[in-house]
Tab-separated table of C-alpha atoms in Angstrom:
chain	number	residue	atom	x	y	z
A	1	MET	CA	-6.832	14.161	-24.833
A	2	ASN	CA	-3.102	14.047	-24.185
A	3	THR	CA	-1.044	14.088	-20.995
A	4	GLU	CA	-0.442	17.844	-21.080
A	5	GLN	CA	-4.173	18.510	-21.436
A	6	ALA	CA	-4.942	16.132	-18.560
A	7	TYR	CA	-2.432	17.906	-16.287
A	8	ASN	CA	-3.921	21.262	-17.303
A	9	ILE	CA	-7.402	20.049	-16.330
A	10	LEU	CA	-6.137	18.852	-12.931
A	11	GLY	CA	-4.547	22.240	-12.272
A	12	ASN	CA	-7.589	24.226	-13.396
A	13	VAL	CA	-10.028	22.176	-11.332
A	14	LEU	CA	-7.770	22.367	-8.283
A	15	CYS	CA	-7.617	26.171	-8.593
A	16	ALA	CA	-11.417	26.345	-8.925
A	17	TYR	CA	-11.780	25.173	-5.321
A	18	PHE	CA	-9.985	28.229	-3.901
A	19	ASP	CA	-10.199	32.024	-4.074
A	20	PRO	CA	-7.723	33.099	-6.784
A	21	ASP	CA	-6.789	36.214	-4.782
A	22	GLU	CA	-5.692	34.261	-1.701
A	23	PRO	CA	-1.985	33.411	-1.464
A	24	PHE	CA	-0.779	29.827	-1.111
A	25	ASP	CA	2.476	27.915	-0.844
A	26	LYS	CA	0.965	24.973	-2.683
A	27	LEU	CA	-2.394	23.473	-3.608
A	28	GLU	CA	-2.816	19.718	-3.414
A	29	MET	CA	-5.330	17.302	-4.913
A	30	ILE	CA	-5.444	13.687	-3.775
A	31	LEU	CA	-7.330	11.775	-6.428
A	32	GLU	CA	-8.480	8.172	-6.074
A	33	ILE	CA	-9.314	6.416	-9.345
A	34	GLY	CA	-11.651	3.427	-9.406
A	35	ASP	CA	-13.077	1.465	-12.308
A	36	GLY	CA	-15.900	3.900	-12.925
A	37	ALA	CA	-15.587	6.577	-10.267
A	38	THR	CA	-13.126	9.013	-8.781
A	39	ALA	CA	-12.903	10.771	-5.434
A	40	GLU	CA	-10.868	13.876	-4.779
A	41	THR	CA	-9.684	15.658	-1.667
A	42	VAL	CA	-8.152	19.112	-2.012
A	43	TRP	CA	-5.979	21.181	0.320
A	44	LYS	CA	-4.369	24.602	0.411
A	45	HIS	CA	-1.032	24.913	2.196
A	46	PHE	CA	0.015	28.389	3.354
A	47	LYS	CA	2.509	29.388	6.038
A	48	GLY	CA	2.448	25.946	7.645
A	49	GLN	CA	-1.361	25.726	7.715
A	50	LYS	CA	-3.289	23.117	5.738
A	51	THR	CA	-6.912	24.050	4.953
A	52	CYS	CA	-9.693	22.581	2.874
A	53	PRO	CA	-11.943	24.699	0.655
A	54	SER	CA	-15.072	26.331	1.988
A	55	LEU	CA	-18.102	24.054	2.085
A	56	SER	CA	-19.897	26.580	-0.111
A	57	VAL	CA	-17.482	25.975	-3.008
A	58	ASP	CA	-19.131	23.970	-5.731
A	59	ILE	CA	-17.172	23.425	-8.920
A	60	PRO	CA	-19.113	23.458	-12.207
A	61	LEU	CA	-20.474	20.116	-13.405
A	62	GLN	CA	-18.393	20.281	-16.594
A	63	ALA	CA	-15.220	20.763	-14.531
A	64	ALA	CA	-16.070	17.640	-12.515
A	65	ILE	CA	-16.705	15.676	-15.722
A	66	ASP	CA	-13.409	16.915	-17.185
A	67	LEU	CA	-11.574	15.958	-13.992
A	68	HIS	CA	-12.903	12.396	-14.135
A	69	SER	CA	-12.029	12.140	-17.840
A	70	ALA	CA	-8.490	13.387	-17.183
A	71	ALA	CA	-8.032	10.930	-14.304
A	72	PHE	CA	-9.207	7.984	-16.406
A	73	PHE	CA	-7.007	9.116	-19.307
A	74	LEU	CA	-3.903	9.279	-17.096
A	75	ARG	CA	-4.677	5.877	-15.568
A	76	ASP	CA	-5.258	4.229	-18.942
A	77	ASN	CA	-2.316	5.969	-20.612
A	78	LEU	CA	0.110	4.881	-17.904
A	79	LEU	CA	-1.161	1.303	-18.114
A	80	GLU	CA	-0.778	1.319	-21.903
A	81	THR	CA	2.658	2.966	-22.043
A	82	SER	CA	4.374	1.420	-19.015
A	83	ASN	CA	2.147	-1.500	-18.024
A	84	GLU	CA	1.742	0.064	-14.547
A	85	GLN	CA	-1.687	0.128	-12.864
A	86	ILE	CA	-2.335	3.249	-10.803
A	87	TRP	CA	-5.185	3.670	-8.340
A	88	GLY	CA	-4.702	7.340	-7.657
A	89	LEU	CA	-2.426	10.325	-7.746
A	90	VAL	CA	-1.376	13.379	-5.795
A	91	PHE	CA	-1.222	16.542	-7.896
A	92	THR	CA	0.605	19.468	-6.271
A	93	LEU	CA	0.460	22.946	-7.812
A	94	TYR	CA	2.790	25.798	-6.846
A	95	PRO	CA	2.232	29.580	-7.182
A	96	ASP	CA	4.618	29.792	-10.161
A	97	SER	CA	2.368	27.274	-12.032
A	98	SER	CA	4.893	24.463	-11.704
A	99	PHE	CA	3.514	21.167	-10.463
A	100	ASN	CA	4.432	17.739	-9.218
A	101	ILE	CA	2.510	14.524	-9.727
A	102	GLU	CA	2.942	11.316	-7.745
A	103	TYR	CA	1.099	8.159	-8.686
A	104	THR	CA	-0.419	5.717	-6.185
A	105	TYR	CA	0.019	2.035	-7.004
A	106	GLU	CA	-2.029	0.554	-4.151
A	107	LYS	CA	-5.783	0.659	-3.678
A	108	SER	CA	-7.003	3.009	-0.981
A	109	ASP	CA	-9.524	1.907	1.638
A	110	TRP	CA	-12.199	3.757	-0.360
A	111	LEU	CA	-11.419	1.647	-3.421
A	112	LYS	CA	-11.133	-1.608	-1.485
A	113	GLY	CA	-14.651	-1.169	-0.144
A	114	GLY	CA	-15.667	-4.395	1.535
A	115	GLU	CA	-12.537	-6.366	0.634
């Protein structure tokens, strides 16, 4: 896997949560990356409204596996290339297929657990 492939996986999985025919201003995935697990939260932003996907949306198992692999790749690659440890990221996708990615350098409450 390379960085471009990892970003492509993030975008594809994010789109899988929403109806492709519904308009949006941006789609957002907040991804927390632990030592052996990830947790994602996804949102659709449209005309000032922020909504989560329908509870009936279930992404395919392979997409979930690919998402975790991409997250671990990005975490490990950033550590190897820049010596920076990330604990998560925010991936934002726009209707023109452009995207923005912001890395999180502090552990979330979910990752801290009982600390």
